Every structure is written in C-alpha cells, then in structure tokens.
PDB file of C-alpha atoms in Angstrom:
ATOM      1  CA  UNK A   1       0.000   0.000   0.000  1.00 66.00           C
ATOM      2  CA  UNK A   2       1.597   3.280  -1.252  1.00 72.00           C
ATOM      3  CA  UNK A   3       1.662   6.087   0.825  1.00 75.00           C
ATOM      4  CA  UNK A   4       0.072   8.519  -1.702  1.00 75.00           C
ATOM      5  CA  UNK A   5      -2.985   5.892  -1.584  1.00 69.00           C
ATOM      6  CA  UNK A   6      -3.499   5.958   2.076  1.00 70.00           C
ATOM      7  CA  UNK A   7      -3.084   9.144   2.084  1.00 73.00           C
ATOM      8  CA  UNK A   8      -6.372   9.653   0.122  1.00 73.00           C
ATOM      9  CA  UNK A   9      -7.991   7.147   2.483  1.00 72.00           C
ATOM     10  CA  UNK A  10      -7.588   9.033   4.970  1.00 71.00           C
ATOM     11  CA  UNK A  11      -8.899  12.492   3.215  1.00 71.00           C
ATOM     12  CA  UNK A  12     -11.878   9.961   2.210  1.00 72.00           C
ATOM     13  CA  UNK A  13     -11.184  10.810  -1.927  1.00 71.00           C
ATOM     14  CA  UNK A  14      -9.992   6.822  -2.018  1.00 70.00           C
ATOM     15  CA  UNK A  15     -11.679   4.219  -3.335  1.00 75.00           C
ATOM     16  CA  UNK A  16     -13.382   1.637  -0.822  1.00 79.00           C
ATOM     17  CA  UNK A  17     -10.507  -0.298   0.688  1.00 81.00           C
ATOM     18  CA  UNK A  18     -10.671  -3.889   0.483  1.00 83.00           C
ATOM     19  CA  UNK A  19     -11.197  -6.213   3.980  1.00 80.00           C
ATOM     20  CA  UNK A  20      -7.493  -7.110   3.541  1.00 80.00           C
ATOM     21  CA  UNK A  21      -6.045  -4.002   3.360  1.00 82.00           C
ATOM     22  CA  UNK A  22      -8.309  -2.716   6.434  1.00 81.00           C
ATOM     23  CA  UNK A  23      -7.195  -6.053   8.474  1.00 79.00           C
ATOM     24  CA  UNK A  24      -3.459  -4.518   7.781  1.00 80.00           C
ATOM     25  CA  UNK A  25      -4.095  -1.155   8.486  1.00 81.00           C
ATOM     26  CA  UNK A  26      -6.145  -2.020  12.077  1.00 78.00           C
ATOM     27  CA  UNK A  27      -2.719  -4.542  12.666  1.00 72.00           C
ATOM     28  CA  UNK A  28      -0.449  -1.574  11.554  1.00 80.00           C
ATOM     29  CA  UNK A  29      -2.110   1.044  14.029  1.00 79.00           C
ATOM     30  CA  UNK A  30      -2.059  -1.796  17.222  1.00 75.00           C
ATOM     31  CA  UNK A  31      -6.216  -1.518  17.315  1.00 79.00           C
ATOM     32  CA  UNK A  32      -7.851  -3.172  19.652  1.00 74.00           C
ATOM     33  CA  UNK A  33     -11.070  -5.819  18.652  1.00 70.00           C
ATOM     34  CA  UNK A  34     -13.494  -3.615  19.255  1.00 72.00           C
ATOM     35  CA  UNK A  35     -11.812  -0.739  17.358  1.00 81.00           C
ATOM     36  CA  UNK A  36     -10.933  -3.281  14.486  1.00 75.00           C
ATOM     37  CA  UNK A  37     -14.253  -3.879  14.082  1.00 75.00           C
ATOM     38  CA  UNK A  38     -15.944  -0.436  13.718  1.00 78.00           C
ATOM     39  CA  UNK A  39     -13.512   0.251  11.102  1.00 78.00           C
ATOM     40  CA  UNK A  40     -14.650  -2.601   9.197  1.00 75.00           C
ATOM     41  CA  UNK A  41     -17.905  -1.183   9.555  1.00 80.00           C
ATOM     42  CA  UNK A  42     -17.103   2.391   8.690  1.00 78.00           C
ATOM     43  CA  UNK A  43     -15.361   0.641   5.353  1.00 78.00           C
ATOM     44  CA  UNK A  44     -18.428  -1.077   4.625  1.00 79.00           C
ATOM     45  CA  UNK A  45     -17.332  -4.608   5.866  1.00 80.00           C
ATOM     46  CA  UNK A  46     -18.474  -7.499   8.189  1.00 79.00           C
ATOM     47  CA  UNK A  47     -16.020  -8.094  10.702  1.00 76.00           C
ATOM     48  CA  UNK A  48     -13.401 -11.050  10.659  1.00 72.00           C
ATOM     49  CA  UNK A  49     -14.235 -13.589  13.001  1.00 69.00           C
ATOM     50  CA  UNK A  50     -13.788 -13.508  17.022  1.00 61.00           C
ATOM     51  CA  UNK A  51     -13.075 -16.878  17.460  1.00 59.00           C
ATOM     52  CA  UNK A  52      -9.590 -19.286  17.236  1.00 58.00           C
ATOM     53  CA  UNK A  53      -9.344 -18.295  13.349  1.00 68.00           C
ATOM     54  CA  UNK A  54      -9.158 -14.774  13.922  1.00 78.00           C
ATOM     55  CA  UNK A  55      -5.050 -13.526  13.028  1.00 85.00           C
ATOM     56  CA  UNK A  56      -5.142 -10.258  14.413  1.00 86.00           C
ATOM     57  CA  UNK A  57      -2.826  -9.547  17.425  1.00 89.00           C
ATOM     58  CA  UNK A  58      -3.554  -8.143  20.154  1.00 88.00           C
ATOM     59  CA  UNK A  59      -1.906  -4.675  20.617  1.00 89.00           C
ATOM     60  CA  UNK A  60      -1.049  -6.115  24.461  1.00 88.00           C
ATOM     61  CA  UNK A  61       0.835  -9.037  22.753  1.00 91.00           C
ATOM     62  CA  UNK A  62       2.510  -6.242  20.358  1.00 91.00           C
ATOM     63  CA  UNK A  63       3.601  -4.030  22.731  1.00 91.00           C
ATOM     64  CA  UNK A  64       5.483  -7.024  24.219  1.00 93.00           C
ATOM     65  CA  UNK A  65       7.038  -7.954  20.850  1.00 94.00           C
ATOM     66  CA  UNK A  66       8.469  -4.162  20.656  1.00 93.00           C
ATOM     67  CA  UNK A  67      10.301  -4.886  23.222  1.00 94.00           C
ATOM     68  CA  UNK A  68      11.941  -8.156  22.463  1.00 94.00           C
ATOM     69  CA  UNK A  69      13.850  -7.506  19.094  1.00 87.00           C
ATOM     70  CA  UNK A  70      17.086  -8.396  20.783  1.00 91.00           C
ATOM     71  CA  UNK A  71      15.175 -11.688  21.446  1.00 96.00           C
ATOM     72  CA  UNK A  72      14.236 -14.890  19.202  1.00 97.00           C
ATOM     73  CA  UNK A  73       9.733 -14.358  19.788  1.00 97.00           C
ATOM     74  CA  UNK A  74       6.854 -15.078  17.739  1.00 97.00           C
ATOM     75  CA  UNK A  75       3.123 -14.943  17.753  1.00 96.00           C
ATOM     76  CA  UNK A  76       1.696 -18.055  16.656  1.00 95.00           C
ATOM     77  CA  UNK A  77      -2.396 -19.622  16.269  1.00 94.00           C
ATOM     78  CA  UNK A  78      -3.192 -22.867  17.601  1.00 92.00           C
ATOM     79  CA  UNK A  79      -2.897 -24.398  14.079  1.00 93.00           C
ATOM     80  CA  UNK A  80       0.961 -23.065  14.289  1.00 94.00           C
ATOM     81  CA  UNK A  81       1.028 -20.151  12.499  1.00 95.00           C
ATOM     82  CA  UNK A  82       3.202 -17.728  12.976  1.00 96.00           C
ATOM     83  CA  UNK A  83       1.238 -14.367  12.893  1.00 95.00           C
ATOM     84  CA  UNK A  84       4.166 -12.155  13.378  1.00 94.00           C
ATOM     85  CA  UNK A  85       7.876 -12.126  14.720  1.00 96.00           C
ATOM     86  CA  UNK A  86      11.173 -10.587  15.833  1.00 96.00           C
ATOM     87  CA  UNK A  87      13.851  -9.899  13.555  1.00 95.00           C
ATOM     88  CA  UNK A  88      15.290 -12.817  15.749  1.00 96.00           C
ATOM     89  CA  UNK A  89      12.756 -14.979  15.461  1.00 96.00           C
ATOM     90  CA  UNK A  90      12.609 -14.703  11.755  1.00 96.00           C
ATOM     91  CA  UNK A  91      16.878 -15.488  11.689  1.00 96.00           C
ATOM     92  CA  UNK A  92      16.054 -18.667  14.175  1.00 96.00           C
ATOM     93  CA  UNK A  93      12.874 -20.382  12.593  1.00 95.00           C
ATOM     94  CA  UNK A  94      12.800 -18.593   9.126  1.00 94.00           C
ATOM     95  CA  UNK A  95      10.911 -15.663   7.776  1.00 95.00           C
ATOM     96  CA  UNK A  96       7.310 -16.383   7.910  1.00 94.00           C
ATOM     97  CA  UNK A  97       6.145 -13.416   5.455  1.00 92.00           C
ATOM     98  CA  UNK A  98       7.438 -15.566   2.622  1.00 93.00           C
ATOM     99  CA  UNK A  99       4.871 -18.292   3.241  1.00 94.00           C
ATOM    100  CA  UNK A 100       1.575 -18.770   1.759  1.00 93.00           C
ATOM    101  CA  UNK A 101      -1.694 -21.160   1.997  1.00 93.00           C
ATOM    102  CA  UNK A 102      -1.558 -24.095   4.056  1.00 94.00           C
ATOM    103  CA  UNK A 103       2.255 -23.847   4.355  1.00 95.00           C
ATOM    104  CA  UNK A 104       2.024 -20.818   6.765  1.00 95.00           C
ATOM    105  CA  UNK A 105       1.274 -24.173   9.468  1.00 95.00           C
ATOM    106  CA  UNK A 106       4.155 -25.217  10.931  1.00 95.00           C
ATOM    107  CA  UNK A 107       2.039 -28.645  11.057  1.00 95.00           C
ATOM    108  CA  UNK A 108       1.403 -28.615   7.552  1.00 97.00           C
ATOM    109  CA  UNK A 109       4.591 -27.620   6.674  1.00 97.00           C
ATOM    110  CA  UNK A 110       6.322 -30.805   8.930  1.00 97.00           C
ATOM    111  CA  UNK A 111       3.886 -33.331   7.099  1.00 98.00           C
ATOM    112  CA  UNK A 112       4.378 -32.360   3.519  1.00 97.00           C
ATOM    113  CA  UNK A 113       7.857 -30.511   3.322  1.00 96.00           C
ATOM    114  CA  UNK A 114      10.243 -33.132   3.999  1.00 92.00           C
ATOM    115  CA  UNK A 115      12.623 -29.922   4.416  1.00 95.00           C
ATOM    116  CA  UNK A 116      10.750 -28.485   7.680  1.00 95.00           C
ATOM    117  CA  UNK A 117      12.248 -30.809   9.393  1.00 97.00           C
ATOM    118  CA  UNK A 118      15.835 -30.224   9.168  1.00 96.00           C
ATOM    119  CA  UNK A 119      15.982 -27.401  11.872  1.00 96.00           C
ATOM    120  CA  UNK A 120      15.147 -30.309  14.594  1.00 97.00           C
ATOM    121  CA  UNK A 121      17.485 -32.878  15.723  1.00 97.00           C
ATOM    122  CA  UNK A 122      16.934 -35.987  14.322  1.00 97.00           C
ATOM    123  CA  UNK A 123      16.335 -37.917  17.103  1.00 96.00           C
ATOM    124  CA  UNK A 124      13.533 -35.748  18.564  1.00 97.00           C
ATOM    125  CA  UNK A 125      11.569 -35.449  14.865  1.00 97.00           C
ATOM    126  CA  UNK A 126       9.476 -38.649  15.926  1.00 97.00           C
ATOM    127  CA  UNK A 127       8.302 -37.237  19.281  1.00 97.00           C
ATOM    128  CA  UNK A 128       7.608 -33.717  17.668  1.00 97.00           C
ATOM    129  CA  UNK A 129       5.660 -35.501  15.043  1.00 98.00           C
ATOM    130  CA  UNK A 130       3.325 -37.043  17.897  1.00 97.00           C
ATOM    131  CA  UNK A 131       3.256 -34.129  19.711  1.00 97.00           C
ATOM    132  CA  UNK A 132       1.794 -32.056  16.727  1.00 97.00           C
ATOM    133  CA  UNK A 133      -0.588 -35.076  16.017  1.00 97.00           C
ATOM    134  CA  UNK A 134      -1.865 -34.833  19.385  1.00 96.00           C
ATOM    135  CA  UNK A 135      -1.777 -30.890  19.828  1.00 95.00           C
ATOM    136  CA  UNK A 136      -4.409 -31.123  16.595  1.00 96.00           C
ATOM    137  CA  UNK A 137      -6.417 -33.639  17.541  1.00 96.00           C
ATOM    138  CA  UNK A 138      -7.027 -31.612  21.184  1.00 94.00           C
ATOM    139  CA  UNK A 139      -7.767 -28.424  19.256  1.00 93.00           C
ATOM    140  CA  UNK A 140     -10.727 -30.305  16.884  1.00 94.00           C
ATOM    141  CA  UNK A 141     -12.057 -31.576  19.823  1.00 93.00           C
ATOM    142  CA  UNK A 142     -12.492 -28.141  21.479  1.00 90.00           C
ATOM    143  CA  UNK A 143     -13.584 -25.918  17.967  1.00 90.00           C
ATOM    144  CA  UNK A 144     -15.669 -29.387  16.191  1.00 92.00           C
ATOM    145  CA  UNK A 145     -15.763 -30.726  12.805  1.00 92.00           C
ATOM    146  CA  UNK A 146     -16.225 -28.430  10.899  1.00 91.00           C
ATOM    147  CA  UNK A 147     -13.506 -25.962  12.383  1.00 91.00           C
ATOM    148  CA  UNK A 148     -10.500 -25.066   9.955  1.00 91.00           C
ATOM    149  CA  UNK A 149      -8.368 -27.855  12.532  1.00 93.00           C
ATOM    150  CA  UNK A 150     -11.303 -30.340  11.312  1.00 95.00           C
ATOM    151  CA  UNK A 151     -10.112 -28.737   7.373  1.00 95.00           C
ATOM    152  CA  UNK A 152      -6.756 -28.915   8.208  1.00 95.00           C
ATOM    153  CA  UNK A 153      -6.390 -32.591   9.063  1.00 97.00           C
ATOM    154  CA  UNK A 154      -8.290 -33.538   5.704  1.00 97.00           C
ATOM    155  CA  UNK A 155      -5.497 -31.341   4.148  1.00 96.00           C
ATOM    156  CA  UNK A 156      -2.377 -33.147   5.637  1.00 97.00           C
ATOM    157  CA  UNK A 157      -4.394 -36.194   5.980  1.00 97.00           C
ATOM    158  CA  UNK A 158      -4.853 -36.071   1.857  1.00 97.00           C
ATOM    159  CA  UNK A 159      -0.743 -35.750   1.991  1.00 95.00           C
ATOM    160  CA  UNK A 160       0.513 -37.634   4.751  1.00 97.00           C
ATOM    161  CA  UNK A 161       1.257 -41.555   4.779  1.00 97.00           C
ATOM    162  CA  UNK A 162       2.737 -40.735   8.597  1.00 98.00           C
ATOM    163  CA  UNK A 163      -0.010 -38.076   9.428  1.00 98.00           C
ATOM    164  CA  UNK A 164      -2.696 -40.712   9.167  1.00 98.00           C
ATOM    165  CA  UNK A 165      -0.698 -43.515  10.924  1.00 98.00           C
ATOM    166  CA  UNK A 166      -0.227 -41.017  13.484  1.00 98.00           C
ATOM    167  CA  UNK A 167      -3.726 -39.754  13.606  1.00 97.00           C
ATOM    168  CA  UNK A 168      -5.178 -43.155  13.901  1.00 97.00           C
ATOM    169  CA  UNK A 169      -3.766 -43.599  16.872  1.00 96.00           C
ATOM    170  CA  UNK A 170      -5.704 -41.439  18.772  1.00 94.00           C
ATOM    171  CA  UNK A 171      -3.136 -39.911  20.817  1.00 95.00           C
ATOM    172  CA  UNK A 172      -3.064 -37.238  23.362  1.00 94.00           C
ATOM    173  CA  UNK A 173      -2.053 -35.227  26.343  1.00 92.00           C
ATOM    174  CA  UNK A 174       1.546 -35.036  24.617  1.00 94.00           C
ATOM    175  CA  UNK A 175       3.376 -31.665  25.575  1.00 92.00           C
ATOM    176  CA  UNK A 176       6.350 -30.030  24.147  1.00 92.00           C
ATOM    177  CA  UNK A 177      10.017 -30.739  26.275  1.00 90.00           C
ATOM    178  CA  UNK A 178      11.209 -27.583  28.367  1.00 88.00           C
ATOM    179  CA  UNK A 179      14.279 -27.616  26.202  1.00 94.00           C
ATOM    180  CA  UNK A 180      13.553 -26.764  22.780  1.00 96.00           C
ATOM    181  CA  UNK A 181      16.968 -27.722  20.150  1.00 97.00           C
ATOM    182  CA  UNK A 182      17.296 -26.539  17.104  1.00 97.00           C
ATOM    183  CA  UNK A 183      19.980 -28.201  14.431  1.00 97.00           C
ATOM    184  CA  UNK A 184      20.772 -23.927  12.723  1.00 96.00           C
ATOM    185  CA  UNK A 185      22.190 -24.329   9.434  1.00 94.00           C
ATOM    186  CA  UNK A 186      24.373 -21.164  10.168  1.00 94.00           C
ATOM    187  CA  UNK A 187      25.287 -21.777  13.614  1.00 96.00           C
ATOM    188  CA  UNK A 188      24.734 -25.252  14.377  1.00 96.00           C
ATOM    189  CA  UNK A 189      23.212 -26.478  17.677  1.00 97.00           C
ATOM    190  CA  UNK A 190      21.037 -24.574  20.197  1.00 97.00           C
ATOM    191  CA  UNK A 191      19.113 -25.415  23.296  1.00 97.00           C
ATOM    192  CA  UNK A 192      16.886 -22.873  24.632  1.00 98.00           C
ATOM    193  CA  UNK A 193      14.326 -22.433  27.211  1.00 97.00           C
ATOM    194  CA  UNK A 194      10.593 -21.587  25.650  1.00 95.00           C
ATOM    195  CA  UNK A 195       8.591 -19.403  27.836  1.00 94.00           C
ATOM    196  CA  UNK A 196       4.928 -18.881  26.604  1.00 94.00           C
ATOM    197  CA  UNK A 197       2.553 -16.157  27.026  1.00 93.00           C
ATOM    198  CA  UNK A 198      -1.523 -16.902  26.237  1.00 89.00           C
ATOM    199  CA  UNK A 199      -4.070 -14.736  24.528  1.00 87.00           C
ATOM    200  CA  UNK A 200      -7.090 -16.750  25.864  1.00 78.00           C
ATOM    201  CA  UNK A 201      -9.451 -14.565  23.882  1.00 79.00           C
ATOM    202  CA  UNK A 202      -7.869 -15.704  20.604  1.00 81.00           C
ATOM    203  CA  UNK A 203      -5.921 -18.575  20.818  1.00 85.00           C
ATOM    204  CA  UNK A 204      -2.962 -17.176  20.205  1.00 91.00           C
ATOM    205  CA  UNK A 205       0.993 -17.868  21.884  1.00 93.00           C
ATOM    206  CA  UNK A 206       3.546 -15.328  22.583  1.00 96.00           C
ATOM    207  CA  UNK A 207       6.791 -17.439  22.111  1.00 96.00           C
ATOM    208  CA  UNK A 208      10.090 -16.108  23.331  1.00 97.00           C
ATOM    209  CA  UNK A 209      13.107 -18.021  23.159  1.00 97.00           C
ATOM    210  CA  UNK A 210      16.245 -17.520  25.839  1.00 97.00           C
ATOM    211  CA  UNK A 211      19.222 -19.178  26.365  1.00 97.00           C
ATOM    212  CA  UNK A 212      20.959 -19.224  29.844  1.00 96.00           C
ATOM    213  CA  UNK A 213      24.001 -16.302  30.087  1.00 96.00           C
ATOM    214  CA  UNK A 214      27.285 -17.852  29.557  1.00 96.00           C
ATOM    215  CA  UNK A 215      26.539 -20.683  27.438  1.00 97.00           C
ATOM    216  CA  UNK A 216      27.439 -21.914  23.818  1.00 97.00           C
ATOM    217  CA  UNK A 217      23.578 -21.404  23.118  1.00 97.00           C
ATOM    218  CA  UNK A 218      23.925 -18.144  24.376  1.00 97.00           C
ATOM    219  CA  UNK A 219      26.802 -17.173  22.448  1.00 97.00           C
ATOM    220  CA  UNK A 220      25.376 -18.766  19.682  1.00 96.00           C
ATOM    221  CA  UNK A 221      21.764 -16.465  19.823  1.00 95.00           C
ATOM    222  CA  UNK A 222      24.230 -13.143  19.949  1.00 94.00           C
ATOM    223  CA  UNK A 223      25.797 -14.518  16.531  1.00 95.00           C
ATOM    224  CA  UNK A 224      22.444 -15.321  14.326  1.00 95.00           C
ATOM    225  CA  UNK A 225      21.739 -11.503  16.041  1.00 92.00           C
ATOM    226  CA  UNK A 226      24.581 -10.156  13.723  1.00 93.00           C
ATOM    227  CA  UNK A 227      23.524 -13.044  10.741  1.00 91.00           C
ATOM    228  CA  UNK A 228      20.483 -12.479  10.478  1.00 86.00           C
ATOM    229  CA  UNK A 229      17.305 -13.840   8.502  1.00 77.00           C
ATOM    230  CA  UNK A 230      19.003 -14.620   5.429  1.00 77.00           C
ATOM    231  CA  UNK A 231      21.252 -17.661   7.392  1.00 67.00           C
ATOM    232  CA  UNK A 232      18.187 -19.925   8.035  1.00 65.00           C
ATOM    233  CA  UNK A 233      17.803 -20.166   3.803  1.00 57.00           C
TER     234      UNK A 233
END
C-alpha cells in the first residue's frame, strides 16, 4: 500500500478499501477488537471472526514484541502459524512473510515438506511428530468438525502416509520438552528455554526463546543476532 494511496484514504477521496487491506491497516495502528471492528464497519465490511481463526494480534501481545527484538519471539495460532515475529525470530525459525496457503502451518509444513524438518534434531523429529498429532487432535475436539483444525487434518491427511498412521492412533495429552533444540544451518546447535505467554481470547501464543548467560547457546543467539534472517535459507 503506497503512501500517496493511504493518504487519500484518509482524506476519504480513495476508493473503498478492500477487507485485507483494512485487516493490515487495524494490525499496523495496534487496534484493539473492538476498534478493528468499527472500522470494518465504517469501510463497509463485516467483521473477521472472534473466534480461534481470527489472526489479528492483540496490541497487548505487540507491545510485548516491541520490546523483544534483541530476542528470538513469535506470535503463533493454535494451528501453528506464525502471525508475526522478531527480527530474531525470523533469523532462528525462518521468515514467515514468505509463506503462503496451508504452508504458513508449521504442522502442515512438517507433514508435507520433507525440508521443515531439518531445523530439529533428528532424534527428537518422531516425538515432535506425535506431539503435533496430538496438539491437533485436542484443538478439533475443542472448535468441532467443521472448524478449519477439522479442514486442516483432511489437508495433511490427503498428503501424509505418517499423518494418518499417526492420527489413527488417537493420541493425546503429549506436551512439548522444556528444552527446545534446534539443528541452525548457520550456527549449528542450540538449546533454549521456551517461555509462553496466552491470549485466551484468541488462541494465540507469545513465544520467546532464551538461552541461559554464559553458554554456547547463548553465544550462539548473539551470533544469528549479527547473521540475520538470510542464514536460516
């Protein structure tokens, strides 16, 4: 969106933005729900949805982010996508701007891109594939059938020899180690601690990722600082 164009938005000479470009604007200016909303309105729009599939942060969980871009943090749904991140987080997990459709789930993404995989130690990739098995089938339970979890296990499910192995199963209660590792292509191993922050009104985790002062991991996190996003590629 070009400046001169928001410009005449704002003088009201525009034409009538589209709901996409008001869901960026309301993200861009840190609104709130409730202000989200009447804008939506006062563009002529029906609100996005409330629920688990809405994608727009809340300005609390934004402010926080501000103030952690010397720190590996991202904002994620319950179907694992990452809604935004710090530069950090971007350098450690990959830049999740450049994904699109379906592969903008980490879940998805671990299922059907062989190539997701290779920032995990191998011998933890069959416990994380459980884990995200289970984490799934939890969240259908709780939103129903016809939920876009319900969608998105038909979508890996149509992919996915292991996924439906998995899924049969009928495993769950798994939860993620306190130690998460991560095999870096530019800096090799790192173990950090994963503290999360809830949204209960949306479903959405604050991740932040720390490693303890004085360690190789911490050394490590200082480096991909310098390296930046490009080094996960």
């Amino acid at each position: 969106m070009s400046t001169d164009y928001y410009a005449r938005l704002e003088r009201g000479t525009g034409p009538r933005p589209s709901a996409e470009i008001i869901a960026s604007i309301a993200q861009g200016l840190h609104l709130s729900l409730a202000e989200r909303d009447h804008v939506f309105r006062l563009a002529g729009h029906t609100p996005p949805s409330r629920d688990a599939a809405s994608e727009h942060v809340s300005p609390g969980l934004l402010r926080i982010m501000d103030r952690l871009q010397d720190t590996p943090a991202e904002v994620l749904t319950e179907l694992g996508v990452t809604l935004c991140q710090t530069a950090l987080g971007a350098a450690l997990t990959g830049d999740a701007a450049l994904r699109v459709g379906p592969s903008r789930s980490l879940g998805y993404r671990w299922f059907v891109d062989p190539t997701a995989r290779n920032l995990y130690p191998p011998d933890e990739r069959d416990f994380l594939s459980r884990l995200y098995v289970s984490g799934l089938r939890e969240v259908v339970a709780v939103r129903g059938p016809e939920s876009a979890a319900a969608k998105m296990v038909e979508v890996i499910g149509a992919s996915s020899d292991e996924f439906r192995r998995l899924w049969a199963l009928q495993e769950v209660g798994l939860r993620p180690p306190e130690i998460k590792r991560f095999d870096h292509p530019a800096v090799g191993r790192l173990e950090l601690n994963c503290q999360t922050l809830m949204d209960p009104d949306q479903a959405h985790r604050l991740l932040v990722y720390t490693a303890v002062p004085g360690t190789e991991s911490y050394e490590k996190l200082q480096l991909l600082g310098v390296l930046g996003v490009d080094s996960v590629l």
